[in-house]
Amino acid sequence: QAPAGAAAADEAGRLNAAERAWLAAHAVIRYGAHPASAPYSYLTPQGHRGADAELMALLGQRLDVRFEFHPYTDWDETLRAAEHGDIDVVSPMIPTGERRAYLLFTQPVYRLKFGVFMRNSKPYIEDLDDLSGERVGVQRSSLLRQELEKAQPLLTLTQVETLEQGLERVAANELDALIGPISQVSHFVRVRNFDDIDLRLELPEQMSRAIGVRKDWSELVAILDKTLPTVAAERRRALERNWLGDRPRGFTAAQISSVAVPSLAVMAAALAVLMIGVNKRLRDSEARASLLFRNHSAVMLQVDASSRRVVDANPAAVRYYGYPRSQLIGMPLVQLNTLPEEDLARLVKATADDQARRFIVTHKLANGSLRDVEVFTSPAVVGGRTILLSIIHDITEQLNAEAQLQRMASYDPLTELPNRRLFMNRLREELARRGREQGQFALLFVDLDGFKAVNDRHGHDAGDRLLRELSGRLRNCVRESDTVARLGGDEFTLLLPDAETAADAAAVALKVIEAASREVVLDGGLTAQVSASVGIALYPAHGREADLLLSNADSAMYRAKAEGRNRYAFATANAPGPAADTI
Ligand SMILES: Nc1nc2c(ncn2[C@@H]2O[C@H](COP(=O)(O)OP(=O)(O)OP(=O)(O)O)[C@@H](O)[C@H]2O)c(=O)[nH]1
C-alpha cells in the first residue's frame, strides 16, 4: 500500500519542459562513490553496491538517464576526480565547506548519528563533559574528529586509525571511550564480539549526507531535489535489502580471522623486491627477482600494459588458473578478468600510470569458476614496454564470510528477528522519510509477563522455545512491511509505518496480546502460558526522534504492567512542538 504522501510527492516530482530537455541532453551522467562505507556504499568486483548504488539506479530510472559508475579504490581519489571534472556526480556524502568549493549539493539524503562507546564497567555518563580527563579515541581521518577538536576543547582525544582499532584499545583498557558513527562502530562491536562494550551516549550532533553535483550543473541539483522525495520509500527498502540480504547462517569471528588475508606486508615486500629487480636491472637483482617469481607460492602474473596480454606467469599462477603455461602466456587479460573490456582498459591504464596499486576484481579460472581476487600491482618499464607485475590473492571466502558477518550483525540469532540495531536503523529511516512526508505511524513496545517463571519451571531451553514461538506469532500479527524486532530478553518492538491512527495501533496491540496469551506447547507435550504488556508511542505526538519514541513506548509498557499486565497503554503526549493535537 502506497503511503498517503506518495502521490503528492510524485506530483511535486514532475519536471518542467526545460528540465526534461536538460535530461535528454545528458543521458549518461558519470558518478563516483565511497569505496568502503557499508551499508551505504561499497565496492565489489561486480561494481558499486549498497543503498547509495540503489539510490543512483532508482534516480536513473525515474529520470530516464544512466548514472554510470566510475570506480576509484580510494575515497580521496574519488573526490579529486570530482574536483577535476572526471565525474559529474558523487553519491551521498557529508557536504563540507571544502567540498562545496567544487561541488553543489542536493538536499540531505541521510543523516549520520554519532555515539560514545565504553566498557560496561565504566561509570555512567550524561554528556561529553563527563569524559574530560578520560582517554577518548576518535578516528584520525574523520570529520567528527575535526568537529570535536573545535567544539570540545576539554576532551583529550587520542587518534586511532580505524574504528576497529579504537575498539580494541577500549577493550584492552588503553582507552576509556571511543566516539564514532553509531552504525559502523556497532557493527564492529558485534563482529568482533566485544560483548563488554556498549553504546553509552548518543551525541546530538548529526551530519547529513547529500549528493554532490559538479558546479556548473545547478539544473541537475534542482531536478534531483524534486525527485529525491519521490524515491524515499524505495530508498528505505533498498537500505534494508543491502544492509541485510539473507538470513544469517552462523559464523564466528575466529573463523573469519583464519581466512583473512595472510599477510599483506609479505605481499608488499615481495612486490618491492621484484620491482627492485626489474627497475634497476642489476644482474643479481634480476636473478633474485626471477628466482622469487618462479618459486614464490603467491600467484603472480606479468601483463603487457599496451596489448593487455599475459607475458609471464609463475608456477603458482599456472596451478591457480588451471591453464597450461603455454596457454596462459599470451592470453588476453580479458579472458581472466571478468570486467567489461572498456573498464579493463581503464583499469590497466590507471595501473600503468601507477594510479592504482591495489584493487578487487573477479577472475575466471580455466574450469569456469569465478573468484574474487585482490590484486597488488606495480608497473615497470622493461625494454621500452610497460609491464605490470601483479600478485593475485584469492579473497572469495573472505568476502563471503564478511558478507555473512554483516548480516549476522543485524539479526537476533535465537529468533532470527531483526535485533535492536536494525530496528533502530529502520526507525531512523522511517523518521527521515517522515521529515519530508506527512502522516503518523506507531511503535509498539512488548514485554512478556511471567516469562521468568517459564524459565524457572521448565528450564532455559523451554524459555528459548517459547521466545521463538512467540516471535513467529508476533510476525503473524503484522504486515510484511512492518518490522518486528527482539531487543533482548523478553522484550520486542514493532514498527508499524502504516498504523496511521491510535485506533490502528490499538488494534495491533490487541492482536499481539491475544497471540502472546495463547498456550505454547513445549517439548514432551508440556505447555506454558505467558501474556504480554504493550506500550504504544505514536509519531509525531510522542516524539520525533528514535530514542524518545522508544523510551516513551517503553514507559507506556511499564504503565500497562503496573495497571495489571496483559493489556496495552498509550504513551502520554510529551513531544516538543505542536504535535499533540494531530492524534
Ligand atoms: N530462555 C531465555 N531466557 C532469557 C533470555 N534472555 C533473557 N531471559 C530471561 O528472561 C527473564 C526476563 O525477566 P523478566 O522480564 O523480569 O521476566 P517476567 O517474568 O516476564 O517479568 P515481568 O516482565 O515483570 O512480567 C529473565 O529471567 C532472563 O534471565 C533468553 O534468550 N532465553
Coordinates of C-alpha atoms and ligand atoms in Angstrom, one line a residue:
Q1 CA 0.0 0.0 0.0
A2 CA 1.5 3.3 -1.0
P3 CA 1.8 5.8 1.8
A4 CA -0.6 8.7 1.5
G5 CA 2.2 11.1 0.8
A6 CA 3.5 9.3 -2.2
A7 CA 1.0 10.5 -4.8
A8 CA 1.6 14.1 -3.8
A9 CA 5.3 13.6 -3.9
D10 CA 5.1 12.2 -7.4
E11 CA 3.1 15.3 -8.3
A12 CA 5.8 17.5 -6.9
G13 CA 8.4 15.5 -8.7
R14 CA 7.0 16.4 -12.1
L15 CA 9.7 18.1 -14.1
N16 CA 9.1 21.1 -16.3
A17 CA 10.0 21.2 -20.0
A18 CA 13.3 22.8 -19.6
E19 CA 14.3 20.2 -17.0
R20 CA 13.2 17.4 -19.3
A21 CA 15.2 18.9 -22.1
W22 CA 18.3 19.2 -19.9
L23 CA 18.0 15.5 -19.0
A24 CA 17.5 14.5 -22.7
A25 CA 20.8 16.2 -23.5
H26 CA 22.6 14.4 -20.6
A27 CA 21.6 10.8 -21.0
V28 CA 24.7 9.5 -19.3
I29 CA 25.9 11.0 -16.1
R30 CA 29.2 9.8 -14.6
Y31 CA 29.3 9.3 -10.9
G32 CA 31.8 8.2 -8.2
A33 CA 31.2 6.9 -4.7
H34 CA 32.8 6.0 -1.4
P35 CA 34.6 2.6 -1.9
A36 CA 34.2 1.4 1.7
S37 CA 31.3 2.8 3.6
A38 CA 28.8 -0.1 4.1
P39 CA 25.9 -0.2 4.2
Y40 CA 25.6 3.0 2.1
S41 CA 28.3 2.5 -0.4
Y42 CA 31.0 -0.1 -1.1
L43 CA 32.9 -1.6 -4.0
T44 CA 32.6 -5.2 -5.0
P45 CA 34.0 -7.0 -8.0
Q46 CA 30.6 -6.5 -9.6
G47 CA 30.7 -2.8 -9.2
H48 CA 29.1 -0.2 -6.9
R49 CA 26.8 -1.7 -4.2
G50 CA 24.9 -0.5 -1.1
A51 CA 22.0 1.8 -0.6
D52 CA 23.7 4.6 -2.4
A53 CA 24.1 2.4 -5.5
E54 CA 20.5 1.6 -5.5
L55 CA 19.6 5.2 -4.9
M56 CA 21.5 6.2 -8.0
A57 CA 19.9 3.4 -10.0
L58 CA 16.4 4.5 -8.8
L59 CA 17.1 8.1 -9.7
G60 CA 18.4 7.0 -13.1
Q61 CA 15.1 5.1 -13.7
R62 CA 13.0 8.0 -12.6
L63 CA 14.8 10.5 -14.7
D64 CA 15.5 8.1 -17.6
V65 CA 19.2 8.8 -17.6
R66 CA 22.0 6.4 -16.9
F67 CA 24.2 7.1 -13.9
E68 CA 27.4 5.5 -15.0
F69 CA 29.6 4.4 -12.1
H70 CA 33.3 5.2 -12.2
P71 CA 35.2 3.2 -9.6
Y72 CA 38.1 4.5 -7.6
T73 CA 39.5 2.3 -4.9
D74 CA 40.3 5.3 -2.7
W75 CA 37.9 7.9 -1.5
D76 CA 40.3 10.8 -1.8
E77 CA 40.8 9.8 -5.4
T78 CA 37.0 9.9 -6.0
L79 CA 36.9 13.4 -4.6
R80 CA 39.9 14.5 -6.7
A81 CA 38.1 13.1 -9.8
A82 CA 35.1 15.2 -9.0
E83 CA 37.3 18.2 -8.5
H84 CA 39.0 17.7 -11.9
G85 CA 35.7 17.1 -13.7
D86 CA 36.4 13.4 -14.4
I87 CA 33.0 12.6 -12.9
D88 CA 29.8 14.7 -12.7
V89 CA 28.2 13.5 -9.6
V90 CA 29.3 11.9 -6.3
S91 CA 26.8 9.7 -4.4
P92 CA 25.8 10.9 -0.9
M93 CA 28.5 12.3 1.4
I94 CA 28.9 15.0 4.0
P95 CA 28.8 18.4 2.3
T96 CA 31.7 20.2 3.9
G97 CA 32.8 23.7 3.1
E98 CA 35.9 22.4 1.3
R99 CA 33.7 20.1 -0.9
R100 CA 31.3 23.0 -1.6
A101 CA 34.2 24.7 -3.3
Y102 CA 34.0 22.3 -6.2
L103 CA 30.5 20.7 -5.9
L104 CA 26.9 21.7 -5.4
F105 CA 24.8 19.6 -3.1
T106 CA 21.3 18.4 -3.1
Q107 CA 19.0 18.4 0.0
P108 CA 20.2 15.9 2.6
V109 CA 19.5 12.2 1.8
Y110 CA 20.6 10.6 5.0
R111 CA 21.7 11.6 8.5
L112 CA 24.6 10.1 10.3
K113 CA 24.5 9.8 14.1
F114 CA 27.4 9.6 16.5
G115 CA 27.9 8.0 19.9
V116 CA 30.2 7.2 22.7
F117 CA 31.2 3.6 23.2
M118 CA 32.6 2.4 26.6
R119 CA 33.2 -0.8 28.6
N120 CA 30.3 -1.8 30.8
S121 CA 32.4 -1.4 33.9
K122 CA 32.8 2.3 33.3
P123 CA 30.6 4.7 35.3
Y124 CA 27.5 6.3 33.9
I125 CA 28.0 9.4 31.8
E126 CA 25.4 12.1 31.0
D127 CA 27.3 14.2 28.4
L128 CA 30.7 14.7 26.8
D129 CA 31.9 16.8 29.7
D130 CA 31.8 13.7 31.9
L131 CA 34.6 12.4 29.7
S132 CA 37.1 15.2 30.5
G133 CA 40.3 13.7 31.8
E134 CA 39.4 10.4 30.3
R135 CA 41.2 8.8 27.4
V136 CA 38.9 9.2 24.4
G137 CA 39.6 7.7 21.0
V138 CA 38.3 9.1 17.7
Q139 CA 39.2 8.1 14.1
R140 CA 42.0 10.2 12.7
S141 CA 40.7 10.8 9.2
S142 CA 37.2 11.7 10.3
L143 CA 35.3 14.9 10.1
L144 CA 34.0 14.1 13.5
R145 CA 37.5 14.5 14.9
Q146 CA 37.9 17.9 13.5
E147 CA 34.5 18.9 14.9
L148 CA 35.2 17.6 18.4
E149 CA 38.6 19.3 18.5
K150 CA 36.9 22.6 17.7
A151 CA 33.7 22.2 19.9
Q152 CA 35.1 20.1 22.8
P153 CA 38.5 21.6 23.8
L154 CA 38.2 19.9 27.2
L155 CA 38.3 16.4 25.7
T156 CA 41.7 14.7 25.4
L157 CA 41.4 13.0 22.1
T158 CA 43.6 10.1 21.1
Q159 CA 43.6 9.5 17.3
V160 CA 43.0 5.9 16.1
E161 CA 43.5 4.8 12.5
T162 CA 40.3 2.7 12.3
L163 CA 37.2 2.3 14.4
E164 CA 38.1 -1.4 14.9
Q165 CA 41.5 -0.5 16.3
G166 CA 39.8 2.0 18.6
L167 CA 37.5 -0.7 20.0
E168 CA 40.5 -3.0 20.5
R169 CA 42.1 -0.3 22.6
V170 CA 38.9 0.3 24.6
A171 CA 38.7 -3.4 25.2
A172 CA 42.3 -3.5 26.4
N173 CA 41.7 -0.6 28.7
E174 CA 44.1 1.6 26.8
L175 CA 41.2 4.0 26.1
D176 CA 38.2 4.8 28.2
A177 CA 35.9 5.6 25.4
L178 CA 35.6 5.6 21.6
I179 CA 33.5 8.2 19.8
G180 CA 32.3 7.4 16.3
P181 CA 29.4 6.8 13.9
I182 CA 26.9 4.6 15.7
S183 CA 26.1 2.3 12.8
Q184 CA 29.7 1.5 12.0
V185 CA 31.1 1.1 15.5
S186 CA 28.1 -1.1 16.5
H187 CA 28.9 -3.3 13.5
F188 CA 32.5 -3.9 14.8
V189 CA 31.3 -4.4 18.3
R190 CA 29.2 -7.3 17.1
V191 CA 31.6 -8.7 14.5
R192 CA 34.5 -8.8 16.9
N193 CA 32.4 -9.9 19.9
F194 CA 33.2 -7.0 22.1
D195 CA 30.4 -8.1 24.5
D196 CA 31.7 -5.9 27.2
I197 CA 31.4 -2.6 25.1
D198 CA 28.2 -0.7 24.7
L199 CA 26.9 2.5 23.2
R200 CA 26.7 4.8 26.2
L201 CA 25.6 8.1 24.8
E202 CA 24.2 9.3 21.6
L203 CA 25.5 12.7 20.6
P204 CA 23.1 15.4 19.5
E205 CA 25.3 16.3 16.5
Q206 CA 24.3 14.7 13.3
M207 CA 25.9 15.0 9.9
S208 CA 23.7 14.9 6.8
R209 CA 24.8 13.2 3.6
A210 CA 23.8 14.7 0.2
I211 CA 24.5 14.1 -3.4
G212 CA 27.3 16.2 -4.9
V213 CA 27.0 17.6 -8.3
R214 CA 29.5 19.5 -10.5
K215 CA 29.4 23.2 -10.1
D216 CA 28.1 24.1 -13.5
W217 CA 25.1 21.7 -13.3
S218 CA 22.7 23.6 -11.0
E219 CA 19.9 22.3 -13.3
L220 CA 20.7 18.7 -12.1
V221 CA 20.6 19.8 -8.4
A222 CA 17.1 21.2 -8.9
I223 CA 16.0 18.1 -10.7
L224 CA 17.4 15.8 -8.0
D225 CA 15.8 17.9 -5.3
K226 CA 12.4 17.4 -6.9
T227 CA 13.0 13.7 -7.5
L228 CA 14.6 12.6 -4.2
P229 CA 11.3 12.8 -2.2
T230 CA 9.6 10.6 -4.7
V231 CA 12.1 7.8 -4.2
A232 CA 12.2 8.0 -0.4
A233 CA 10.2 4.9 0.2
E234 CA 12.0 2.7 -2.2
R235 CA 15.3 4.1 -0.9
R236 CA 14.4 2.9 2.6
R237 CA 13.6 -0.6 1.3
A238 CA 16.9 -0.6 -0.7
L239 CA 18.8 0.2 2.5
E240 CA 17.2 -2.7 4.3
R241 CA 17.9 -5.1 1.5
N242 CA 21.5 -4.1 1.2
W243 CA 22.2 -4.0 4.9
L244 CA 20.7 -7.4 5.4
G245 CA 20.3 -9.6 2.5
D246 CA 19.7 -13.2 3.5
R247 CA 19.3 -14.6 7.0
P248 CA 22.5 -15.2 8.9
R249 CA 24.0 -18.7 8.7
G250 CA 26.3 -18.7 11.7
F251 CA 30.0 -17.9 11.5
T252 CA 32.3 -16.9 14.3
A253 CA 34.8 -14.1 14.3
A254 CA 37.6 -16.7 14.9
Q255 CA 36.8 -18.4 11.7
I256 CA 36.9 -15.1 9.9
S257 CA 40.4 -14.2 11.1
S258 CA 41.7 -17.5 10.0
V259 CA 40.6 -16.8 6.4
A260 CA 41.7 -13.2 6.4
V261 CA 44.5 -12.0 4.1
P262 CA 47.5 -14.0 5.4
S263 CA 49.9 -11.1 5.2
L264 CA 49.6 -8.0 3.2
A265 CA 53.0 -7.0 4.4
V266 CA 54.6 -10.1 2.9
M267 CA 53.0 -9.4 -0.4
A268 CA 54.1 -5.8 -0.5
A269 CA 57.6 -6.9 0.4
A270 CA 57.7 -9.5 -2.4
L271 CA 56.4 -6.9 -4.8
A272 CA 59.1 -4.4 -3.7
V273 CA 61.9 -6.9 -4.1
L274 CA 60.6 -7.9 -7.6
M275 CA 60.3 -4.3 -8.7
I276 CA 63.8 -3.5 -7.5
G277 CA 64.9 -6.4 -9.7
V278 CA 63.0 -5.1 -12.7
N279 CA 63.8 -1.5 -12.3
K280 CA 67.4 -1.3 -11.6
R281 CA 68.2 -4.1 -13.9
L282 CA 71.1 -5.1 -11.8
R283 CA 72.2 -8.5 -12.8
D284 CA 72.0 -10.3 -9.4
S285 CA 68.8 -8.4 -8.5
E286 CA 67.3 -9.7 -11.7
A287 CA 68.4 -13.2 -10.8
R288 CA 66.9 -12.8 -7.4
A289 CA 63.7 -11.3 -8.8
S290 CA 63.4 -14.2 -11.3
L291 CA 64.0 -16.7 -8.5
L292 CA 61.3 -15.2 -6.4
F293 CA 58.9 -15.0 -9.3
R294 CA 59.4 -18.7 -10.1
N295 CA 59.4 -20.0 -6.6
H296 CA 57.0 -17.8 -4.6
S297 CA 53.8 -19.5 -3.6
A298 CA 51.8 -16.4 -4.3
V299 CA 50.1 -16.2 -7.7
M300 CA 51.9 -13.8 -10.0
L301 CA 51.4 -12.5 -13.5
Q302 CA 53.2 -10.1 -15.7
V303 CA 51.0 -8.3 -18.1
D304 CA 51.9 -6.1 -21.1
A305 CA 50.0 -2.8 -20.5
S306 CA 49.6 -1.9 -24.1
S307 CA 48.4 -5.3 -25.5
R308 CA 46.8 -6.3 -22.2
R309 CA 48.1 -9.8 -22.6
V310 CA 49.9 -12.0 -20.1
V311 CA 53.6 -12.1 -20.8
D312 CA 54.6 -14.4 -18.0
A313 CA 53.0 -16.4 -15.3
N314 CA 54.7 -18.2 -12.3
P315 CA 54.0 -21.8 -11.5
A316 CA 51.6 -20.8 -8.7
A317 CA 49.6 -18.9 -11.3
V318 CA 49.6 -21.9 -13.6
R319 CA 48.2 -24.0 -10.8
Y320 CA 45.7 -21.4 -9.7
Y321 CA 44.2 -20.6 -13.1
G322 CA 44.4 -24.2 -14.3
Y323 CA 45.6 -23.4 -17.8
P324 CA 48.8 -24.9 -19.2
R325 CA 51.6 -22.4 -19.0
S326 CA 51.9 -22.2 -22.8
Q327 CA 48.2 -21.2 -23.0
L328 CA 48.4 -18.7 -20.1
I329 CA 51.3 -16.8 -21.7
G330 CA 49.9 -14.7 -24.5
M331 CA 46.4 -14.9 -23.1
P332 CA 44.4 -11.7 -23.3
L333 CA 43.7 -10.4 -19.8
V334 CA 40.0 -10.1 -20.6
Q335 CA 39.9 -13.9 -20.6
L336 CA 40.9 -14.0 -17.0
N337 CA 39.3 -10.7 -15.7
T338 CA 35.6 -10.5 -15.9
L339 CA 35.4 -6.7 -16.2
P340 CA 34.0 -5.4 -19.5
E341 CA 36.7 -4.7 -22.0
E342 CA 36.5 -0.9 -21.7
D343 CA 36.6 -1.0 -17.9
L344 CA 39.5 -3.3 -18.0
A345 CA 41.3 -1.0 -20.4
R346 CA 40.7 1.9 -18.0
L347 CA 42.0 -0.1 -15.0
V348 CA 45.1 -1.3 -16.9
K349 CA 45.8 2.3 -17.9
A350 CA 45.4 3.5 -14.3
T351 CA 47.8 0.8 -13.2
A352 CA 50.3 1.6 -15.9
D353 CA 50.2 5.2 -14.8
D354 CA 50.8 4.0 -11.2
Q355 CA 47.5 5.4 -10.0
A356 CA 46.0 2.0 -9.0
R357 CA 48.1 -0.3 -6.9
R358 CA 45.5 -2.5 -5.3
F359 CA 42.1 -3.4 -6.4
I360 CA 39.5 -6.1 -6.1
V361 CA 38.1 -7.8 -9.3
T362 CA 36.7 -11.1 -10.3
H363 CA 38.9 -13.6 -12.2
K364 CA 37.7 -16.6 -14.1
L365 CA 39.6 -19.9 -13.8
A366 CA 40.0 -22.5 -16.6
N367 CA 37.3 -24.6 -15.0
G368 CA 34.9 -21.7 -15.4
S369 CA 34.6 -20.8 -11.7
L370 CA 34.6 -17.2 -10.7
R371 CA 36.9 -16.0 -7.9
D372 CA 37.1 -12.6 -6.2
V373 CA 40.7 -11.6 -6.1
E374 CA 42.6 -8.8 -4.6
V375 CA 45.4 -7.7 -6.9
F376 CA 48.5 -5.9 -5.9
T377 CA 50.2 -4.4 -8.9
S378 CA 53.1 -2.3 -9.9
P379 CA 54.3 -1.0 -13.4
A380 CA 57.9 -1.3 -14.7
V381 CA 59.3 -0.2 -18.0
V382 CA 61.3 -3.1 -19.5
G383 CA 62.8 -2.8 -22.9
G384 CA 60.6 0.2 -23.7
R385 CA 57.4 -1.7 -22.8
T386 CA 55.3 -1.1 -19.6
I387 CA 55.0 -4.4 -17.8
L388 CA 52.5 -4.7 -14.9
L389 CA 53.6 -7.1 -12.3
S390 CA 50.7 -8.4 -10.3
I391 CA 50.3 -10.5 -7.3
I392 CA 46.8 -12.1 -7.2
H393 CA 45.3 -13.1 -3.9
D394 CA 42.0 -15.0 -3.7
I395 CA 39.6 -13.4 -1.2
T396 CA 36.4 -15.2 -2.3
E397 CA 36.0 -17.0 1.1
Q398 CA 36.9 -13.9 3.0
L399 CA 34.3 -11.7 1.2
N400 CA 31.6 -14.4 1.6
A401 CA 32.4 -14.6 5.3
E402 CA 32.4 -10.8 5.7
A403 CA 29.0 -10.6 4.0
Q404 CA 27.7 -13.3 6.3
L405 CA 29.0 -11.4 9.3
Q406 CA 27.5 -8.2 8.2
R407 CA 24.1 -10.0 8.0
M408 CA 24.6 -11.5 11.4
A409 CA 25.2 -8.1 12.9
S410 CA 21.6 -7.2 12.3
Y411 CA 19.6 -10.3 13.4
D412 CA 19.0 -11.9 16.8
P413 CA 20.3 -15.5 16.5
L414 CA 17.7 -17.1 18.7
T415 CA 14.5 -15.8 17.0
E416 CA 16.0 -14.7 13.7
L417 CA 14.1 -11.4 14.2
P418 CA 15.9 -8.1 13.5
N419 CA 17.9 -7.0 16.5
R420 CA 17.9 -3.7 18.3
R421 CA 20.4 -2.1 15.9
L422 CA 18.5 -3.0 12.8
F423 CA 15.2 -1.9 14.5
M424 CA 16.7 1.5 15.3
N425 CA 18.1 1.8 11.8
R426 CA 14.6 1.2 10.3
L427 CA 13.0 3.5 12.8
R428 CA 15.5 6.3 11.9
E429 CA 14.9 5.7 8.2
E430 CA 11.2 6.0 8.8
L431 CA 11.7 9.2 10.7
A432 CA 13.9 10.6 8.0
R433 CA 11.2 9.8 5.5
R434 CA 8.6 11.4 7.7
G435 CA 10.7 14.6 7.9
R436 CA 9.5 15.2 4.3
E437 CA 6.2 13.4 4.2
Q438 CA 3.2 13.9 6.3
G439 CA 1.4 11.3 8.4
Q440 CA 1.7 9.3 11.6
F441 CA 3.0 5.9 12.5
A442 CA 3.2 3.7 15.6
L443 CA 5.9 2.0 17.6
L444 CA 4.8 -0.8 20.0
F445 CA 7.0 -2.0 22.9
V446 CA 6.1 -5.5 24.0
D447 CA 7.4 -7.2 27.2
L448 CA 6.2 -10.6 28.2
D449 CA 4.5 -11.1 31.6
G450 CA 5.6 -14.1 33.7
F451 CA 8.3 -15.3 31.3
K452 CA 10.8 -15.8 34.1
A453 CA 8.5 -18.4 35.6
V454 CA 8.7 -20.4 32.4
N455 CA 12.5 -20.5 32.6
D456 CA 12.4 -21.3 36.3
R457 CA 9.8 -24.1 36.0
H458 CA 10.8 -25.7 32.6
G459 CA 14.4 -24.6 32.1
H460 CA 16.1 -22.2 29.8
D461 CA 15.7 -24.3 26.6
A462 CA 11.9 -24.2 27.1
G463 CA 12.1 -20.5 27.6
D464 CA 14.0 -20.2 24.3
R465 CA 11.4 -22.3 22.6
L466 CA 8.7 -20.1 23.9
L467 CA 10.5 -17.0 22.7
R468 CA 10.9 -18.5 19.2
E469 CA 7.2 -19.5 19.0
L470 CA 6.0 -16.1 20.2
S471 CA 8.3 -14.4 17.7
G472 CA 6.5 -16.2 14.9
R473 CA 3.2 -15.2 16.3
L474 CA 4.2 -11.6 16.6
R475 CA 5.2 -11.6 12.9
N476 CA 1.8 -13.0 12.0
C477 CA 0.1 -10.1 13.8
V478 CA 1.5 -7.5 11.4
R479 CA 2.0 -6.8 7.7
E480 CA 5.0 -7.7 5.6
S481 CA 6.1 -4.0 5.6
D482 CA 6.1 -3.8 9.4
T483 CA 9.2 -4.6 11.5
V484 CA 9.1 -7.0 14.5
A485 CA 12.4 -6.9 16.4
R486 CA 13.7 -8.6 19.5
L487 CA 15.5 -6.0 21.7
G488 CA 16.8 -8.7 24.1
G489 CA 15.4 -10.9 26.8
D490 CA 11.6 -11.0 26.6
E491 CA 11.4 -7.5 25.0
F492 CA 10.1 -7.0 21.5
T493 CA 9.4 -3.9 19.4
L494 CA 7.1 -3.4 16.5
L495 CA 7.4 -0.6 13.9
L496 CA 4.1 -0.1 12.1
P497 CA 4.6 2.5 9.3
D498 CA 1.1 2.1 8.1
A499 CA -0.6 2.5 11.5
E500 CA -1.8 6.0 11.0
T501 CA -4.2 6.4 13.9
A502 CA -4.3 5.5 17.5
A503 CA -7.1 3.0 16.7
D504 CA -4.9 1.2 14.1
A505 CA -2.1 0.9 16.7
A506 CA -4.5 -0.3 19.4
A507 CA -5.9 -3.0 17.1
V508 CA -2.4 -4.4 16.5
A509 CA -1.7 -4.2 20.2
L510 CA -4.8 -6.3 20.9
K511 CA -3.8 -8.9 18.4
V512 CA -0.3 -9.1 20.0
I513 CA -1.8 -9.5 23.4
E514 CA -4.2 -12.2 22.2
A515 CA -1.4 -14.1 20.3
A516 CA 1.0 -13.9 23.3
S517 CA -1.5 -15.3 25.8
R518 CA -2.3 -18.4 23.8
E519 CA -0.7 -21.5 25.2
V520 CA 2.6 -22.7 23.9
V521 CA 3.4 -26.4 23.5
L522 CA 6.9 -27.2 24.7
D523 CA 8.9 -30.4 24.2
G524 CA 7.4 -33.5 25.7
G525 CA 3.8 -32.1 25.4
L526 CA 4.2 -29.8 28.3
T527 CA 2.6 -26.4 27.9
A528 CA 3.4 -22.9 29.1
Q529 CA 1.5 -19.7 29.1
V530 CA 2.5 -16.1 29.4
S531 CA 0.9 -12.8 28.5
A532 CA 2.2 -9.5 27.1
S533 CA 2.1 -5.9 28.2
V534 CA 2.3 -3.4 25.4
G535 CA 3.3 0.2 25.3
I536 CA 2.3 2.3 22.3
A537 CA 4.0 5.5 21.1
L538 CA 2.7 7.4 18.1
Y539 CA 4.8 9.6 15.8
P540 CA 4.9 12.6 16.0
A541 CA 2.7 13.0 19.1
H542 CA 5.0 11.1 21.4
G543 CA 8.3 12.1 19.9
R544 CA 10.0 13.0 16.7
E545 CA 13.3 11.2 17.5
A546 CA 14.0 7.5 17.6
D547 CA 15.2 7.3 21.2
L548 CA 12.4 9.4 22.5
L549 CA 9.8 7.3 20.7
L550 CA 11.3 4.1 22.0
S551 CA 11.6 5.3 25.6
N552 CA 8.1 6.7 25.6
A553 CA 6.8 3.3 24.3
D554 CA 8.9 1.6 27.0
S555 CA 7.4 3.8 29.7
A556 CA 3.9 3.1 28.4
M557 CA 4.6 -0.6 28.6
Y558 CA 5.6 -0.2 32.2
R559 CA 2.3 1.6 32.9
A560 CA 0.5 -1.3 31.2
K561 CA 2.3 -3.7 33.6
A562 CA 1.5 -1.5 36.6
E563 CA -2.1 -1.4 35.6
G564 CA -2.4 -5.2 35.8
R565 CA -0.4 -6.6 32.8
N566 CA -2.0 -8.4 29.7
R567 CA -3.0 -5.0 28.3
Y568 CA -1.8 -2.0 26.4
A569 CA -1.3 1.6 27.3
F570 CA -0.5 4.7 25.2
A571 CA 2.4 7.0 25.8
T572 CA 1.5 10.4 27.2
A573 CA 1.9 13.2 24.7
N574 CA 5.1 15.0 25.6
A575 CA 6.8 15.7 22.3
P576 CA 8.0 19.2 21.8
G577 CA 6.2 21.3 19.3
P578 CA 2.6 21.5 18.1
A579 CA 2.3 17.7 17.6
A580 CA -0.2 16.6 20.3
D581 CA -3.3 17.8 18.5
T582 CA -2.6 15.7 15.5
I583 CA -3.8 12.5 17.1
Ligands
LIG1 N1 15.2 -18.7 27.9 C1 15.7 -17.5 27.8 N2 15.5 -16.6 28.8 C2 16.0 -15.4 28.7 C3 16.7 -15.0 27.5 N3 17.1 -13.7 27.7 C4 16.6 -13.3 28.9 N4 16.0 -14.3 29.5 C5 15.4 -14.3 30.9 O1 14.1 -13.7 30.7 C6 13.7 -13.2 32.0 C7 13.2 -11.8 31.8 O2 12.9 -11.3 33.1 P1 11.6 -10.5 33.4 O3 11.2 -9.6 32.3 O4 11.8 -9.9 34.8 O5 10.5 -11.7 33.4 P2 9.0 -11.7 33.6 O6 8.7 -12.9 34.5 O7 8.4 -11.6 32.3 O8 8.7 -10.4 34.5 P3 7.8 -9.2 34.1 O9 8.3 -8.5 32.9 O10 7.9 -8.3 35.3 O11 6.4 -9.7 33.9 C8 15.0 -13.3 32.9 O12 14.8 -14.4 33.8 C9 16.1 -13.6 31.9 O13 17.1 -14.5 32.5 C10 16.9 -15.9 26.5 O14 17.5 -15.7 25.4 N5 16.3 -17.2 26.7

